[in-house]
Short mmCIF file of C-alpha atoms and ligand atoms in Angstrom, two decimals:
data_model
loop_
_atom_site.label_atom_id
_atom_site.label_comp_id
_atom_site.label_asym_id
_atom_site.label_seq_id
_atom_site.Cartn_x
_atom_site.Cartn_y
_atom_site.Cartn_z
CA MET A 26 91.66 83.17 120.86
CA GLN A 27 90.17 86.63 120.69
CA ALA A 28 89.91 88.69 117.51
CA LEU A 29 88.27 91.95 116.45
CA THR A 30 85.99 91.18 113.53
CA VAL A 31 83.47 92.96 111.32
CA GLU A 32 80.83 91.91 108.85
CA PRO A 33 81.97 93.88 105.79
CA GLY A 34 79.29 96.18 104.44
CA VAL A 35 77.40 96.25 107.75
CA ALA A 36 77.88 99.36 109.90
CA HIS A 37 78.64 98.90 113.62
CA SER A 38 79.20 95.15 113.23
CA ALA A 39 82.63 95.26 114.89
CA ARG A 40 82.93 92.94 117.90
CA VAL A 41 85.54 91.00 119.82
CA GLU A 42 84.89 87.29 119.43
CA GLU A 43 86.51 83.87 119.71
CA VAL A 44 88.11 82.57 116.52
CA ASP A 45 90.18 79.46 115.82
CA GLU A 46 93.92 79.60 116.39
CA PRO A 47 95.94 79.47 113.17
CA SER A 48 97.59 76.19 112.18
CA GLY A 49 100.02 75.14 109.45
CA ASP A 50 103.49 76.16 108.33
CA GLY A 51 104.89 79.66 108.67
CA VAL A 52 106.12 81.97 111.38
CA LEU A 53 103.78 82.03 114.39
CA LEU A 54 103.39 85.57 115.69
CA ARG A 55 101.87 86.87 118.89
CA VAL A 56 100.32 90.22 118.05
CA LEU A 57 101.28 92.94 120.55
CA GLU A 58 99.57 96.00 119.14
CA VAL A 59 97.67 97.17 116.06
CA GLY A 60 97.31 100.75 114.90
CA VAL A 61 93.91 102.11 113.89
CA CYS A 62 93.48 104.44 110.91
CA GLY A 63 90.80 105.89 108.64
CA THR A 64 90.64 102.64 106.68
CA ASP A 65 89.63 100.71 109.84
CA ARG A 66 87.04 103.37 110.65
CA GLU A 67 85.56 103.09 107.15
CA ILE A 68 85.48 99.29 107.43
CA SER A 69 83.73 99.50 110.81
CA GLU A 70 81.18 101.87 109.29
CA GLY A 71 80.45 99.30 106.57
CA LEU A 72 81.88 101.43 103.76
CA TYR A 73 84.86 99.25 102.91
CA GLY A 74 86.37 95.79 103.34
CA VAL A 75 85.78 92.30 101.93
CA ALA A 76 85.65 89.08 103.97
CA PRO A 77 87.87 86.12 103.02
CA LYS A 78 86.31 83.79 100.44
CA GLY A 79 83.49 81.75 101.96
CA GLU A 80 83.46 83.75 105.21
CA GLN A 81 80.93 86.18 106.65
CA ARG A 82 83.34 88.07 108.88
CA LEU A 83 86.74 89.71 108.45
CA VAL A 84 89.36 90.05 111.20
CA ILE A 85 90.45 93.68 110.86
CA GLY A 86 93.76 95.39 111.65
CA HIS A 87 96.55 96.01 109.15
CA GLU A 88 99.06 98.08 111.19
CA SER A 89 100.80 95.33 113.13
CA LEU A 90 103.50 94.89 115.73
CA ALA A 91 104.13 91.31 116.83
CA ARG A 92 106.56 88.98 118.58
CA VAL A 93 107.83 85.72 117.12
CA GLU A 94 106.48 82.78 119.17
CA ARG A 95 108.93 80.03 118.17
CA ASP A 96 112.31 79.63 116.44
CA GLY A 97 112.39 78.90 112.72
CA HIS A 98 112.43 80.34 109.20
CA GLY A 99 115.38 82.55 110.17
CA PHE A 100 113.58 84.07 113.16
CA SER A 101 114.09 83.51 116.88
CA LYS A 102 111.47 83.33 119.61
CA GLY A 103 111.04 86.81 121.06
CA ASP A 104 112.03 88.77 117.92
CA LEU A 105 109.93 91.88 117.34
CA VAL A 106 108.48 92.04 113.84
CA CYS A 107 105.82 93.61 111.64
CA ALA A 108 103.94 91.90 108.82
CA THR A 109 103.32 93.64 105.51
CA VAL A 110 99.75 94.11 104.29
CA ARG A 111 99.28 93.50 100.56
CA ARG A 112 99.68 90.17 98.75
CA SER A 113 100.18 89.40 95.07
CA CYS A 114 97.26 89.10 92.63
CA GLY A 115 99.17 86.17 91.16
CA HIS A 116 98.81 87.23 87.55
CA CYS A 117 100.47 90.57 86.78
CA LEU A 118 103.96 91.74 85.93
CA ALA A 119 104.38 93.91 89.04
CA CYS A 120 103.17 91.25 91.49
CA GLY A 121 105.35 88.71 89.66
CA GLU A 122 108.34 90.93 90.40
CA GLY A 123 107.48 91.19 94.10
CA ALA A 124 105.84 94.62 93.85
CA PRO A 125 102.14 94.16 94.70
CA ASP A 126 102.15 97.85 95.72
CA SER A 127 102.26 98.48 91.96
CA CYS A 128 99.71 95.74 91.10
CA LEU A 129 98.38 96.21 87.58
CA THR A 130 95.10 94.33 87.96
CA GLY A 131 93.69 95.41 91.32
CA ASP A 132 93.10 91.74 92.18
CA TYR A 133 95.52 91.86 95.15
CA THR A 134 94.45 90.94 98.67
CA GLU A 135 95.17 92.94 101.84
CA HIS A 136 95.32 91.75 105.45
CA GLY A 137 92.51 93.23 107.49
CA ILE A 138 91.01 95.00 104.47
CA THR A 139 90.38 92.85 101.41
CA ARG A 140 89.86 89.07 101.43
CA LEU A 141 92.56 88.32 104.05
CA ASP A 142 92.07 88.32 107.80
CA GLY A 143 93.98 91.04 109.61
CA PHE A 144 96.16 91.28 112.68
CA ALA A 145 93.72 92.36 115.41
CA CYS A 146 93.85 88.88 116.96
CA GLU A 147 96.10 87.15 119.45
CA LEU A 148 98.04 84.87 117.07
CA VAL A 149 98.74 84.95 113.35
CA LEU A 150 100.70 82.68 111.05
CA GLU A 151 102.72 84.51 108.42
CA HIS A 152 105.01 83.56 105.55
CA PRO A 153 108.61 84.61 106.36
CA ASP A 154 108.87 86.67 103.13
CA PHE A 155 106.26 89.10 104.47
CA ILE A 156 107.84 89.68 107.87
CA VAL A 157 109.96 92.75 108.63
CA PRO A 158 112.39 92.58 111.59
CA ILE A 159 112.15 95.39 114.15
CA PRO A 160 115.18 96.59 116.13
CA ARG A 161 114.78 96.21 119.91
CA SER A 162 115.65 99.90 120.29
CA LEU A 163 112.51 100.90 118.38
CA GLY A 164 110.24 98.66 120.49
CA ARG A 165 106.54 99.47 120.56
CA LEU A 166 107.05 102.59 118.40
CA ALA A 167 107.26 100.14 115.48
CA VAL A 168 103.46 100.00 115.49
CA LEU A 169 103.97 103.08 113.25
CA ALA A 170 105.83 100.99 110.65
CA GLU A 171 102.81 100.46 108.37
CA PRO A 172 101.79 104.13 107.99
CA THR A 173 105.51 104.98 107.75
CA SER A 174 105.92 102.51 104.88
CA ILE A 175 103.16 104.34 102.96
CA CYS A 176 105.04 107.62 103.40
CA THR A 177 108.41 106.05 102.59
CA ARG A 178 107.04 104.82 99.28
CA GLY A 179 105.54 108.22 98.48
CA VAL A 180 108.76 110.09 99.25
CA ARG A 181 110.88 107.51 97.42
CA HIS A 182 108.73 107.90 94.32
CA ALA A 183 108.78 111.72 94.60
CA LEU A 184 112.58 111.72 94.79
CA THR A 185 112.83 109.23 91.91
CA ILE A 186 110.49 111.26 89.72
CA GLY A 187 112.34 114.49 90.60
CA ALA A 188 115.69 112.89 89.85
CA ARG A 189 114.74 112.24 86.21
CA GLN A 190 116.31 115.67 85.63
CA PRO A 191 119.00 117.66 87.48
CA TRP A 192 117.32 118.71 90.76
CA VAL A 193 118.09 119.16 94.43
CA PRO A 194 114.94 119.44 96.58
CA LYS A 195 115.31 121.82 99.51
CA ARG A 196 111.84 122.91 100.62
CA ALA A 197 108.81 120.70 101.22
CA LEU A 198 105.20 121.25 102.21
CA VAL A 199 103.02 118.61 103.87
CA THR A 200 99.27 119.24 104.03
CA GLY A 201 97.52 117.36 106.84
CA ALA A 202 98.86 116.70 110.34
CA GLY A 203 97.50 113.19 110.93
CA ALA A 204 99.87 110.23 111.22
CA VAL A 205 100.62 110.06 107.48
CA GLY A 206 101.28 113.81 107.26
CA LEU A 207 103.54 113.91 110.29
CA LEU A 208 105.42 110.73 109.30
CA SER A 209 105.97 112.21 105.82
CA ALA A 210 107.31 115.38 107.45
CA MET A 211 109.60 113.19 109.55
CA LEU A 212 111.01 111.47 106.44
CA LEU A 213 111.53 114.77 104.60
CA ARG A 214 113.30 116.21 107.66
CA LEU A 215 115.53 113.12 107.78
CA GLU A 216 116.34 113.89 104.11
CA GLY A 217 117.62 117.25 105.34
CA MET A 218 114.82 119.34 103.86
CA GLU A 219 113.22 122.46 105.25
CA VAL A 220 109.66 121.29 105.94
CA CYS A 221 106.41 123.15 106.46
CA VAL A 222 103.36 121.27 107.79
CA ALA A 223 99.97 122.88 107.16
CA SER A 224 96.70 121.71 108.69
CA LEU A 225 93.47 122.93 110.27
CA GLU A 226 94.62 122.69 113.90
CA GLU A 227 95.90 125.78 115.74
CA SER A 228 99.29 124.21 116.43
CA SER A 229 101.21 120.93 116.28
CA SER A 230 103.82 120.23 118.94
CA ILE A 231 104.77 117.05 117.05
CA ALA A 232 105.53 118.95 113.83
CA GLU A 233 107.70 121.29 115.87
CA ALA A 234 109.44 118.39 117.63
CA LEU A 235 110.29 117.09 114.14
CA GLY A 236 111.97 120.41 113.36
CA ALA A 237 109.25 121.44 110.90
CA GLU A 238 107.49 124.76 110.71
CA TYR A 239 103.75 124.48 111.43
CA VAL A 240 101.09 126.75 109.92
CA SER A 241 97.37 126.65 110.55
CA THR A 242 95.35 126.84 107.34
CA ARG A 243 92.64 128.68 109.31
CA SER A 244 94.86 131.74 109.53
CA THR A 245 97.37 131.30 106.70
CA ASP A 246 96.85 131.14 102.93
CA LEU A 247 99.03 128.37 101.50
CA ALA A 248 99.57 130.34 98.28
CA GLY A 249 101.78 132.77 100.19
CA LEU A 250 104.11 130.02 101.45
CA GLY A 251 105.41 128.56 98.19
CA PRO A 252 107.09 127.61 96.05
CA PHE A 253 108.07 124.12 97.20
CA ASP A 254 110.22 121.43 95.58
CA ILE A 255 108.05 118.68 97.09
CA VAL A 256 104.44 118.80 98.24
CA VAL A 257 102.89 115.81 100.05
CA GLU A 258 99.10 115.91 100.34
CA ALA A 259 98.01 113.87 103.38
CA ALA A 260 94.82 115.69 104.37
CA GLY A 261 92.68 113.80 101.87
CA VAL A 262 91.06 116.88 100.35
CA ALA A 263 90.73 116.83 96.55
CA GLN A 264 90.94 120.61 96.21
CA LEU A 265 94.21 120.66 98.20
CA MET A 266 95.54 117.92 95.92
CA LEU A 267 95.03 120.11 92.85
CA ASP A 268 96.26 123.19 94.71
CA GLY A 269 99.54 121.33 95.29
CA LEU A 270 100.40 121.68 91.61
CA GLY A 271 100.20 125.46 91.95
CA LEU A 272 102.51 125.52 94.97
CA LEU A 273 105.41 123.80 93.21
CA ALA A 274 108.72 125.37 92.24
CA ARG A 275 110.36 124.57 88.89
CA SER A 276 110.75 120.77 88.52
CA GLY A 277 108.67 120.33 91.68
CA VAL A 278 106.83 117.09 92.49
CA CYS A 279 103.51 116.78 94.32
CA CYS A 280 102.70 113.39 95.90
CA LEU A 281 99.13 112.50 96.87
CA LEU A 282 98.79 110.13 99.84
CA GLY A 283 95.37 111.15 101.19
CA ILE A 284 92.06 109.83 99.86
CA ASP A 285 88.99 111.94 99.16
CA GLY A 286 86.07 109.76 98.12
CA ARG A 287 83.41 112.47 98.27
CA ASP A 288 81.34 113.52 95.28
CA GLY A 289 82.34 116.99 94.19
CA THR A 290 84.44 118.94 91.74
CA ALA A 291 87.85 120.43 92.47
CA GLN A 292 89.06 123.37 90.40
CA ILE A 293 92.40 124.50 89.07
CA ALA A 294 93.39 127.76 87.35
CA ASP A 295 93.98 127.39 83.61
CA LYS A 296 97.38 129.05 83.97
CA VAL A 297 98.62 126.53 86.56
CA ILE A 298 97.70 123.40 84.59
CA GLY A 299 97.91 124.86 81.07
CA SER A 300 101.11 126.80 81.36
CA ASP A 301 103.11 126.63 84.63
CA THR A 302 103.02 122.83 84.88
CA VAL A 303 104.34 122.47 81.34
CA LEU A 304 106.86 125.29 81.31
CA GLU A 305 108.25 124.36 84.75
CA ASN A 306 108.37 120.56 84.38
CA ARG A 307 106.06 119.95 87.36
CA VAL A 308 104.55 116.54 88.29
CA LEU A 309 101.48 115.49 90.31
CA PHE A 310 101.19 111.79 91.19
CA GLY A 311 99.41 109.40 93.56
CA SER A 312 100.96 106.66 95.69
CA VAL A 313 99.40 103.76 97.61
CA ASN A 314 100.62 100.87 99.75
CA ALA A 315 104.33 100.02 100.06
CA HIS A 316 107.01 97.73 98.69
CA HIS A 317 108.87 95.45 101.12
CA ARG A 318 111.90 97.72 100.80
CA ASP A 319 109.79 100.70 101.91
CA TRP A 320 109.02 98.79 105.10
CA VAL A 321 112.70 98.15 105.71
CA THR A 322 113.77 101.75 105.06
CA GLY A 323 110.72 103.02 106.95
CA VAL A 324 111.67 101.03 110.05
CA GLU A 325 115.26 102.36 109.80
CA ALA A 326 113.90 105.90 109.48
CA LEU A 327 111.67 105.48 112.54
CA ASP A 328 114.63 104.31 114.61
CA ARG A 329 116.71 107.31 113.44
CA ALA A 330 113.82 109.70 114.14
CA ARG A 331 113.44 108.23 117.63
CA GLN A 332 116.96 109.46 118.38
CA GLN A 333 116.99 112.65 116.32
CA PHE A 334 113.56 113.98 117.40
CA PRO A 335 113.16 112.78 121.00
CA GLY A 336 109.57 112.37 122.17
CA ALA A 337 107.92 113.07 118.80
CA LEU A 338 106.97 109.47 117.95
CA GLU A 339 105.87 108.77 121.53
CA GLU A 340 103.56 111.78 121.33
CA LEU A 341 102.21 110.68 117.94
CA ILE A 342 100.87 107.43 119.49
CA ALA A 343 98.26 109.35 121.46
CA LEU A 344 95.87 106.62 122.63
CA ARG A 345 96.61 102.98 123.56
CA VAL A 346 93.64 100.90 124.70
CA PRO A 347 92.98 97.15 125.08
CA LEU A 348 91.28 95.29 122.21
CA ASP A 349 87.82 95.35 123.81
CA ARG A 350 87.90 99.17 123.92
CA PHE A 351 88.11 99.36 120.10
CA GLU A 352 85.18 101.81 119.94
CA GLU A 353 87.25 104.42 121.80
CA ALA A 354 90.10 103.93 119.35
CA PHE A 355 87.75 104.28 116.34
CA ALA A 356 86.23 107.47 117.77
CA PHE A 357 89.59 109.06 118.58
CA HIS A 358 90.96 111.76 116.27
CA GLY A 359 93.77 113.33 118.29
CA GLY A 360 96.67 111.29 116.83
CA LYS A 361 97.38 107.60 116.28
CA ALA A 362 95.21 105.26 118.35
CA THR A 363 96.30 101.67 118.91
CA LEU A 364 94.79 98.49 120.29
CA VAL A 365 97.08 96.70 122.72
CA LEU A 366 96.90 92.90 122.87
CA ALA A 367 100.13 92.27 124.82
CA GLU A 368 103.15 94.28 126.02
CA PRO A 369 106.55 93.65 124.34
CA ASP A 370 108.10 92.22 127.50
CA SER A 371 105.08 90.26 128.80
ZN1 ZN B 418 96.22 102.20 108.13
ZN1 ZN B 419 99.07 92.19 90.57
#
């Protein structure tokens, strides 16, 4: 069967090649589509990723949508499903409690990223515990389930942190209008909040379709827009991450979902960190990966958003190409790109 593989650490080593079909116990899945994100791009550039033990190459792809190939383990042939990404390190409290998203050692593995083959291949075998059912009504839009699960975890943690004291969040800011930014805005809108999305682009029809206000940071100073009860940073800019703390209202919470791995130094005003943050009970925190329950609530949220904000999710999946056109998907920056291996009804 065909798979998209890379040699981790080697730039431009991505290629479609024949690999062995999986065998053994588990739920056999036919992969329909995989989403591509910045992590895949970094892996293909040789900056990230680790091959499975004893292997030279890694099958990439961690944003999956698949169809069950045969009955068993509580699933029926034809069911649409997604598979979660991270697996237990096997020796920490959090992983022991089924929360590898909170792994305390960093020794976890991740499909398509770290020491586990990914989903950009025709067939995969998965343990039933790591499979999330997808409603028929959501269909191929469920390829957004993985990035949505990241946002669901971030928002869940923000609301949990905020709720440590009496607090009702009403206004939210999301910086960055990529998939993670827009899906975060979607979740905050579903929570009933007034949401502002800020990014470099001139406009965002998707943000507007989600009922959010959109502002371009080229023409608008974020400092004039606050204060906000929740800020989600999804642009991956360290300075914006620190700036988030200064945009918060009393008891506000700023959640960092983007990654900025560049060398540099971000700055913050003494008054914001030394006084306002203390006197106004503000919090800045980071969030990565997702718990199984974030997948389940994320899938529910996507299906609600599909009805509540017609056309927005369809527009977010901006490029769908077959597996062998992966280079186009990696080079694309106008929304979520996906690699299509099979159609849901094929
Ligand atoms: Zn991703
Ligand atoms: Zn662990």
